[in-house]
Coordinates of C-alpha atoms and ligand atoms in Angstrom, one line a residue:
X1427 CA 38.0 121.2 68.9
X1428 CA 40.3 120.2 72.7
X1429 CA 39.7 117.2 74.0
X1430 CA 41.4 115.1 77.3
X1431 CA 44.9 113.4 76.9
X1432 CA 44.2 110.4 74.4
X1433 CA 46.7 108.3 76.4
X1434 CA 48.9 108.0 79.8
X1435 CA 52.2 106.8 80.6
X1436 CA 55.0 105.9 78.3
X1437 CA 54.1 102.8 75.4
X1438 CA 56.5 100.4 74.8
X1439 CA 56.2 102.3 71.6
X1440 CA 58.1 105.6 72.5
X1441 CA 61.0 104.2 74.8
X1442 CA 63.5 107.1 74.0
X1443 CA 65.7 106.6 70.9
X1444 CA 62.7 106.4 68.2
X1445 CA 62.0 109.9 66.8
X1446 CA 60.4 110.9 63.6
X1447 CA 60.4 113.3 61.3
X1448 CA 59.0 116.3 62.9
X1449 CA 56.1 118.5 60.4
X1450 CA 56.0 122.3 60.7
X1451 CA 53.1 123.9 62.3
X1452 CA 50.4 125.5 60.0
X1453 CA 51.3 129.0 59.0
X1454 CA 49.5 131.4 56.5
X1455 CA 46.9 130.9 54.4
X1456 CA 46.6 127.6 52.3
X1457 CA 44.2 125.8 49.6
X1458 CA 43.5 122.5 48.8
X1459 CA 41.2 119.8 47.7
X1460 CA 40.7 117.9 51.2
X1461 CA 41.8 118.8 54.7
X1462 CA 42.3 115.9 57.1
X1463 CA 42.2 116.7 60.8
X1464 CA 44.0 114.7 63.4
X1465 CA 47.3 112.7 62.6
X1466 CA 47.1 108.8 63.9
X1467 CA 46.6 105.9 61.9
X1468 CA 42.8 106.9 60.4
X1469 CA 44.4 110.2 59.3
X1470 CA 47.4 108.8 58.0
X1471 CA 45.8 105.9 56.1
X1472 CA 43.0 108.8 54.8
X1473 CA 45.4 110.9 53.6
X1474 CA 47.6 108.7 51.8
X1475 CA 45.0 107.1 49.9
X1476 CA 43.5 110.2 48.2
X1477 CA 46.8 111.8 47.5
X1478 CA 47.6 108.1 45.5
X1479 CA 44.2 108.8 43.9
X1480 CA 45.8 112.2 43.1
X1481 CA 43.8 114.4 45.4
X1482 CA 45.2 117.3 46.5
X1483 CA 45.7 116.9 50.4
X1484 CA 46.4 118.3 53.4
X1485 CA 47.0 116.8 56.7
X1486 CA 47.0 118.7 60.2
X1487 CA 47.3 117.6 63.7
X1488 CA 46.9 119.5 66.9
X1489 CA 49.9 117.5 68.8
X1490 CA 52.8 115.6 67.1
X1491 CA 51.4 113.0 64.6
X1492 CA 51.4 109.3 65.4
X1493 CA 51.3 110.6 69.5
X1494 CA 47.6 110.2 70.1
X1495 CA 45.9 106.6 70.9
X1496 CA 47.7 104.9 67.6
X1497 CA 50.8 105.4 69.9
X1498 CA 49.2 103.5 72.9
X1499 CA 47.8 101.0 70.2
X1500 CA 48.4 97.1 71.0
X1501 CA 48.3 96.5 67.3
X1502 CA 46.6 93.9 67.3
X1503 CA 45.2 93.6 63.5
X1504 CA 41.8 91.3 63.8
X1505 CA 39.8 90.8 61.6
X1506 CA 36.8 90.2 63.4
X1507 CA 34.8 93.3 64.7
X1508 CA 34.7 93.4 68.5
X1509 CA 30.9 92.3 68.5
X1510 CA 30.4 88.7 68.1
X1511 CA 29.0 87.7 64.4
X1512 CA 25.9 86.4 66.6
X1513 CA 24.9 89.8 68.7
X1514 CA 25.4 91.5 65.6
X1515 CA 22.9 89.5 63.7
X1516 CA 20.7 89.5 66.8
X1517 CA 20.7 93.9 65.6
X1518 CA 20.6 93.4 62.1
X1519 CA 19.8 90.2 60.8
X1520 CA 22.8 87.3 59.5
X1521 CA 22.7 88.9 56.0
X1522 CA 24.0 92.1 56.9
X1523 CA 26.0 91.0 60.0
X1524 CA 28.0 88.5 57.9
X1525 CA 28.6 91.1 55.2
X1526 CA 30.0 93.6 57.9
X1527 CA 32.5 90.6 59.2
X1528 CA 33.4 90.3 55.5
X1529 CA 34.2 93.5 54.8
X1530 CA 35.8 93.8 58.1
X1531 CA 38.5 91.4 57.5
X1532 CA 38.8 93.0 53.6
X1533 CA 40.0 96.1 55.4
X1534 CA 42.6 94.0 57.6
X1535 CA 43.8 92.9 54.3
X1536 CA 44.0 95.8 53.1
X1537 CA 46.1 97.3 55.5
X1538 CA 48.6 94.7 55.8
X1539 CA 48.9 95.0 52.1
X1540 CA 49.3 98.5 52.3
X1541 CA 52.0 98.5 54.8
X1542 CA 54.0 95.6 52.6
X1543 CA 53.4 97.7 49.5
X1544 CA 55.4 100.9 50.9
X1545 CA 57.7 98.6 53.0
X1546 CA 57.1 100.1 56.0
X1547 CA 59.6 98.8 59.0
X1548 CA 56.8 97.7 61.6
X1549 CA 57.5 94.8 62.5
X1550 CA 54.5 93.4 60.8
X1551 CA 53.7 89.5 61.8
X1552 CA 51.2 87.7 60.6
X1553 CA 49.6 85.9 63.4
X1554 CA 46.7 83.7 64.0
X1555 CA 44.3 85.1 67.6
X1556 CA 42.5 82.8 69.9
X1557 CA 39.3 83.7 70.8
X1558 CA 38.8 82.3 74.6
X1559 CA 36.9 81.8 77.2
X1560 CA 37.6 80.6 81.1
X1561 CA 33.8 79.7 81.9
X1562 CA 32.4 76.8 81.5
X1563 CA 29.2 77.5 80.4
X1564 CA 30.0 80.3 77.6
X1565 CA 31.5 76.9 75.9
X1566 CA 27.7 76.5 74.0
X1567 CA 27.1 79.9 73.2
X1568 CA 30.7 80.3 71.5
X1569 CA 30.4 77.1 69.7
X1570 CA 27.6 78.5 68.5
X1571 CA 29.2 81.3 67.0
X1572 CA 31.7 79.3 65.5
X1573 CA 28.4 77.6 63.7
X1574 CA 27.2 80.9 62.5
X1575 CA 30.7 82.4 61.3
X1576 CA 31.1 78.5 59.6
X1577 CA 27.4 79.2 57.9
X1578 CA 28.6 82.5 56.9
X1579 CA 31.7 80.9 54.8
X1580 CA 34.0 82.8 58.0
X1581 CA 37.4 80.9 58.9
X1582 CA 37.8 79.2 62.3
X1583 CA 38.5 76.8 63.9
X1584 CA 37.5 74.9 67.8
X1585 CA 39.7 74.3 69.8
X1586 CA 39.2 72.1 73.2
X1587 CA 40.7 72.6 76.2
X1588 CA 43.6 70.0 75.3
X1589 CA 44.5 72.1 72.2
X1590 CA 44.4 75.4 73.9
X1591 CA 47.0 74.6 76.6
X1592 CA 49.0 73.0 73.6
X1593 CA 49.2 76.0 72.4
X1594 CA 49.0 78.9 75.1
X1595 CA 49.8 77.2 77.8
X1596 CA 46.7 78.6 79.6
X1597 CA 43.8 76.8 81.4
X1598 CA 40.7 77.3 79.4
X1599 CA 37.3 75.8 78.4
X1600 CA 37.1 75.9 74.9
X1601 CA 38.0 78.7 72.2
X1602 CA 38.1 79.7 68.5
X1603 CA 41.1 80.2 66.5
X1604 CA 41.0 82.9 63.4
X1605 CA 44.2 83.1 61.2
X1606 CA 45.3 85.9 59.0
X1607 CA 45.2 87.9 61.9
X1608 CA 48.6 90.1 62.3
X1609 CA 50.2 92.8 64.7
X1610 CA 52.8 95.7 63.9
X1611 CA 54.4 98.3 66.0
X1612 CA 51.3 101.3 65.2
X1613 CA 53.7 103.9 65.9
X1614 CA 56.7 103.1 63.0
X1615 CA 53.4 102.2 60.8
X1616 CA 51.8 105.5 61.5
X1617 CA 55.1 107.6 60.9
X1618 CA 55.8 105.5 57.8
X1619 CA 52.4 106.0 56.1
X1620 CA 53.0 109.6 56.7
X1621 CA 56.3 109.4 55.1
X1622 CA 54.6 107.5 52.5
X1623 CA 51.8 110.1 52.3
X1624 CA 54.2 112.9 52.2
X1625 CA 55.6 111.8 49.1
X1626 CA 52.5 111.5 47.2
X1627 CA 52.1 114.7 48.0
X1628 CA 49.7 115.4 51.2
X1629 CA 51.1 118.7 53.1
X1630 CA 51.0 117.5 56.6
X1631 CA 51.2 120.3 59.7
X1632 CA 51.6 119.2 63.6
X1633 CA 51.5 121.6 66.7
X1634 CA 48.3 123.2 64.3
X1635 CA 45.0 122.5 66.4
X1636 CA 42.4 123.6 64.3
X1637 CA 39.7 125.2 66.4
X1638 CA 37.5 126.3 63.7
X1639 CA 35.8 124.7 60.6
X1640 CA 33.9 127.7 58.7
X1641 CA 31.9 126.9 55.7
X1642 CA 32.7 129.0 52.3
X1643 CA 31.2 129.1 48.8
X1644 CA 33.2 126.6 47.8
X1645 CA 33.6 124.0 50.9
X1646 CA 35.1 124.5 54.2
X1647 CA 37.8 126.7 56.2
X1648 CA 39.6 125.2 58.8
X1649 CA 41.3 127.5 61.3
X1650 CA 44.4 126.6 63.4
X1651 CA 46.1 129.6 65.3
X1652 CA 48.8 130.8 62.4
X1653 CA 47.3 129.3 59.7
X1654 CA 44.0 128.4 57.9
X1655 CA 43.4 126.3 55.0
X1656 CA 40.0 125.7 52.5
X1657 CA 39.5 122.9 51.1
X1658 CA 36.4 121.7 49.3
X1659 CA 36.1 118.6 52.6
X1660 CA 37.2 118.1 55.3
X1661 CA 37.7 114.4 57.1
X1662 CA 37.5 114.6 60.9
X1663 CA 39.6 111.9 62.0
X1664 CA 40.0 112.6 65.9
X1665 CA 39.2 109.3 66.8
X1666 CA 35.9 110.7 68.7
X1667 CA 33.6 114.0 68.6
X1668 CA 35.6 116.6 69.8
X1669 CA 34.4 119.4 71.9
X1670 CA 34.0 121.2 68.5
X1671 CA 31.2 118.4 67.7
X1672 CA 29.6 118.5 70.8
X1673 CA 26.2 117.3 69.0
X1674 CA 27.5 114.4 68.2
X1675 CA 28.8 112.9 71.5
X1676 CA 26.2 111.3 73.1
X1677 CA 27.2 108.7 69.9
X1678 CA 30.1 107.8 71.9
X1679 CA 30.7 106.0 75.5
X1680 CA 34.3 107.0 76.2
X1681 CA 36.6 104.1 78.0
X1682 CA 40.3 104.2 79.7
X1683 CA 42.1 100.8 78.7
X1684 CA 45.4 99.7 80.1
X1685 CA 48.5 97.8 78.7
X1686 CA 51.7 96.8 80.5
X1687 CA 54.6 95.4 78.5
X1688 CA 56.7 92.9 80.5
X1689 CA 60.2 93.0 80.1
X1690 CA 61.7 91.1 77.1
X1691 CA 61.2 87.1 78.4
X1692 CA 64.2 84.6 78.1
X1693 CA 63.5 81.3 76.8
X1694 CA 63.5 79.8 80.3
X1695 CA 60.7 82.6 81.0
X1696 CA 59.0 81.2 77.6
X1697 CA 58.5 78.0 78.0
X1698 CA 57.5 78.6 81.0
X1699 CA 54.5 81.1 80.7
X1700 CA 53.8 78.1 77.2
X1701 CA 52.2 80.9 74.9
X1702 CA 52.8 80.3 71.8
X1703 CA 53.1 82.9 68.2
X1704 CA 49.6 83.8 69.0
X1705 CA 47.3 87.1 69.6
X1706 CA 44.7 86.0 72.7
X1707 CA 41.4 87.7 73.5
X1708 CA 38.9 86.6 75.6
X1709 CA 34.4 86.3 75.7
X1710 CA 34.0 89.1 78.9
X1711 CA 32.9 92.4 78.1
X1712 CA 35.3 94.2 78.4
X1713 CA 38.2 92.1 77.3
X1714 CA 41.6 90.8 78.1
X1715 CA 43.8 90.3 75.6
X1716 CA 47.6 89.5 75.3
X1717 CA 50.7 89.6 72.5
X1718 CA 53.8 89.2 71.8
X1719 CA 56.9 91.9 70.7
X1720 CA 59.0 90.8 68.2
X1721 CA 61.6 91.7 71.0
X1722 CA 59.8 89.1 73.4
X1723 CA 57.5 90.7 75.8
X1724 CA 54.5 90.1 76.3
X1725 CA 51.8 93.5 75.7
X1726 CA 48.7 92.4 78.8
X1727 CA 45.9 94.4 77.6
X1728 CA 42.2 95.3 79.1
X1729 CA 40.7 96.2 82.2
X1730 CA 38.8 99.0 80.4
X1731 CA 37.0 101.9 82.4
X1732 CA 34.1 103.9 82.1
X1733 CA 35.2 107.5 82.0
X1734 CA 34.0 109.3 85.2
X1735 CA 33.3 113.0 85.4
X1736 CA 36.1 114.2 88.5
X1737 CA 37.7 110.6 88.8
X1738 CA 41.2 110.6 89.8
X1739 CA 42.7 109.0 86.2
X1740 CA 46.0 108.3 88.5
X1741 CA 44.0 106.2 91.4
X1742 CA 42.0 104.2 88.9
X1743 CA 45.7 104.3 86.6
X1744 CA 46.9 101.9 90.1
X1745 CA 44.0 100.2 90.4
X1746 CA 43.4 99.0 86.7
X1747 CA 47.0 98.0 86.2
X1748 CA 47.4 96.0 89.2
X1749 CA 44.1 94.0 88.2
X1750 CA 45.2 93.2 85.1
X1751 CA 48.2 92.5 86.4
X1752 CA 46.5 89.6 88.9
X1753 CA 44.1 88.3 86.0
X1754 CA 47.1 87.7 83.5
X1755 CA 49.2 85.9 86.5
X1756 CA 46.2 83.5 87.5
X1757 CA 46.3 82.4 84.2
X1758 CA 50.4 82.5 83.6
X1759 CA 51.4 81.8 86.7
X1760 CA 55.2 82.2 85.3
X1761 CA 54.3 85.7 85.1
X1762 CA 54.7 86.6 89.0
X1763 CA 58.7 86.5 88.2
X1764 CA 58.8 89.0 85.3
X1765 CA 59.3 92.7 85.5
X1766 CA 56.7 95.1 84.1
X1767 CA 59.0 97.6 82.1
X1768 CA 55.5 99.9 80.2
X1769 CA 52.5 100.7 81.8
X1770 CA 49.8 103.1 79.8
X1771 CA 46.1 103.6 79.3
X1772 CA 44.5 105.2 76.4
X1773 CA 40.4 106.0 76.0
X1774 CA 38.6 103.8 73.5
X1775 CA 35.5 105.6 71.9
X1776 CA 32.7 103.0 71.8
X1777 CA 30.0 102.9 69.8
X1778 CA 26.1 100.9 70.6
X1779 CA 27.3 98.5 67.9
X1780 CA 31.0 98.4 68.1
X1781 CA 30.9 100.0 64.8
X1782 CA 32.7 103.2 63.4
X1783 CA 31.0 106.5 62.3
X1784 CA 32.8 107.0 58.4
X1785 CA 30.9 109.2 56.2
X1786 CA 28.6 112.1 55.7
X1787 CA 26.7 114.0 58.7
X1788 CA 23.9 115.9 57.6
X1789 CA 24.2 118.7 60.5
X1790 CA 27.5 119.3 59.1
X1791 CA 27.8 120.1 55.2
X1792 CA 31.1 119.1 53.3
X1793 CA 32.5 117.1 56.4
X1794 CA 33.8 113.6 56.4
X1795 CA 34.1 111.9 59.4
X1796 CA 36.4 108.8 60.6
X1797 CA 35.3 108.0 64.3
X1798 CA 34.0 105.8 67.4
X1799 CA 36.9 102.4 66.5
X1800 CA 36.8 100.8 69.6
X1801 CA 38.8 98.5 70.3
X1802 CA 39.7 97.8 66.7
X1803 CA 41.0 100.8 65.4
X1804 CA 43.7 99.4 62.9
X1805 CA 40.8 97.4 61.1
X1806 CA 38.3 100.3 60.6
X1807 CA 41.3 102.8 60.5
X1808 CA 41.7 101.2 56.8
X1809 CA 38.2 100.5 56.4
X1810 CA 37.9 104.3 56.8
X1811 CA 40.3 105.3 53.6
X1812 CA 38.5 103.0 51.8
X1813 CA 35.0 104.2 52.1
X1814 CA 36.3 107.7 52.1
X1815 CA 37.8 107.5 49.0
X1816 CA 34.9 106.3 47.3
X1817 CA 32.8 108.8 49.3
X1818 CA 34.6 111.2 47.8
X1819 CA 34.8 109.5 43.3
X1820 CA 31.7 109.2 44.2
X1821 CA 31.0 105.6 43.9
X1822 CA 27.8 104.6 45.4
X1823 CA 27.6 101.5 47.9
X1824 CA 25.6 99.7 49.9
X1825 CA 28.6 98.5 52.4
X1826 CA 28.7 102.5 53.4
X1827 CA 25.0 103.1 55.1
X1828 CA 26.8 100.0 57.3
X1829 CA 28.9 102.2 59.0
X1830 CA 26.7 105.9 58.6
X1831 CA 25.8 108.0 61.1
X1832 CA 21.9 107.1 60.4
X1833 CA 22.2 103.2 60.3
Ligands
LIG559 C1 45.5 101.2 75.2 C2 44.7 101.1 73.8 C3 45.0 99.8 73.1 C4 44.4 100.0 71.8 N1 44.7 98.2 70.8 C5 44.8 98.1 70.2 C6 44.4 96.5 68.8 O1 45.3 95.7 70.3 N2 43.8 96.6 67.8 C7 43.3 97.8 67.2 O2 42.6 97.6 66.0 N3 43.0 98.8 68.1 C8 43.4 99.1 69.0 N4 43.4 100.3 69.9 C9 42.6 101.2 69.1 C10 43.5 102.5 67.8 O3 44.4 102.3 68.7 C11 42.6 103.4 67.9 O4 41.3 103.4 67.3 C12 43.4 104.1 66.1 O5 44.7 104.1 66.6 C13 42.6 105.5 66.2 O6 43.3 105.9 65.8 P1 42.7 107.8 65.1 O7 43.9 108.2 64.1 O8 41.5 107.5 64.6 O9 43.1 108.4 66.5 P2 44.7 109.2 67.3 O10 45.9 107.7 66.8 O11 44.1 109.5 68.4 O12 44.7 110.4 66.3 C14 44.1 111.8 66.4 C15 44.8 112.4 66.2 O13 44.0 113.8 66.1 C16 44.7 114.7 66.9 N5 43.6 116.2 67.2 C17 43.0 115.5 67.6 N6 42.6 117.1 68.2 C18 42.5 118.3 66.9 C19 42.2 119.0 66.5 N7 40.9 119.7 67.2 N8 43.1 119.8 65.6 C20 43.9 118.9 65.2 N9 44.5 117.7 65.7 C21 43.8 117.1 66.4 C22 44.9 114.3 68.0 O14 46.6 115.2 68.3 C23 45.6 112.9 67.6 O15 47.4 113.0 67.1 C24 43.9 100.5 71.4 C25 43.6 101.8 71.9 C26 44.4 102.0 73.2 C27 44.1 103.4 73.3

């Protein structure tokens, strides 16, 4: 179950001085009810939810927990899936697409509630998101998207170019503003959730790559270099299908995605940039996005590129981060004066409909998967925790089918 590096470069969240509890390596043989493979946000939320429901859980990470894609994330917690309601309705019909959007909204709210309930200090702040276009030709389609959302009872309001300029300092052709989204430090959130899971009884192991999952009479046995765990079921929360699950790999389109973090902007620089307390993302695909951190840095993200066999990751990194900087300097000319303190890259696992695969797969008995979150990993990690707990408890729900492998 080895994989390419989940991220390259040092995310702002991991700046020096930050540390978190280390968990032991798995040694010897253990038995639990449920074993979770992967200690990112997804595994942390799943383990926490299960442990709080009284399930005996173990979580195993091949490296250090919270330091995979989760540490690379910019943690815009969006209620909106990456695929517009209109495009999703084109695939599945409007009632199903609306339900998916509602579920996604619920999952984002659940995550905020969980972080608050456990008092996890992670800079959690509610923020409106602004979904904008700079292209006049896209304005009609964006207005139509807002109208469709309105018909489905989903929130949102139109921003004219003037309103957009006042809210963001940028010149655009129009935008949809949605309230009730949030942002946080994903690393601290994940560390806090793992601590909460440990308090609820989860056994957590690090530096213990799972090399095999074998069937047993009563479920599965996972093997690591120095240990093994028997469980009724295993949850695979490794972000995407690792080599161990090669037959599933074709379902994921892997992309590099890039982020820049500026130095903290002083009051004058912030006035010149003109961006208010909102999160911004655009209608281009791949999209660009920007948000503030609590210490007044701007996080600038996007410039995704497909993974190409043999391509030099460092050369791609240089080109993509340059492109990202140029894009945002064109939008916010005052950024030309601002230093970039951090640049990093991570992997997105995209699915054809931008929705995750959550639940069982007929080829793998006693496995539950939580994979393929694309750019919505915060929201979908929360959704995985809900759905997998319901599946474990035997709760039947038509919602599960919307995210199943055979949808
Ligand atoms: C640059 C970037 C920016 C992003 N921005 C956003 C954003 O703004 N909003 C949003 O919602 N989402 C965003 N995402 C997506 C989101 O960060 C991810 O989808 C989410 O963090 C995935 O969490 P995870 O727990 O599934 O995976 P990860 O955090 O990658 O955790 C997987 C874990 O599995 C472990 N593992 C892998 N193989 C094994 C094995 N064989 N044995 C044991 N352990 C193993 C790894 O060591 C790792 O710790 C972003 C992603 C990137 C890369």
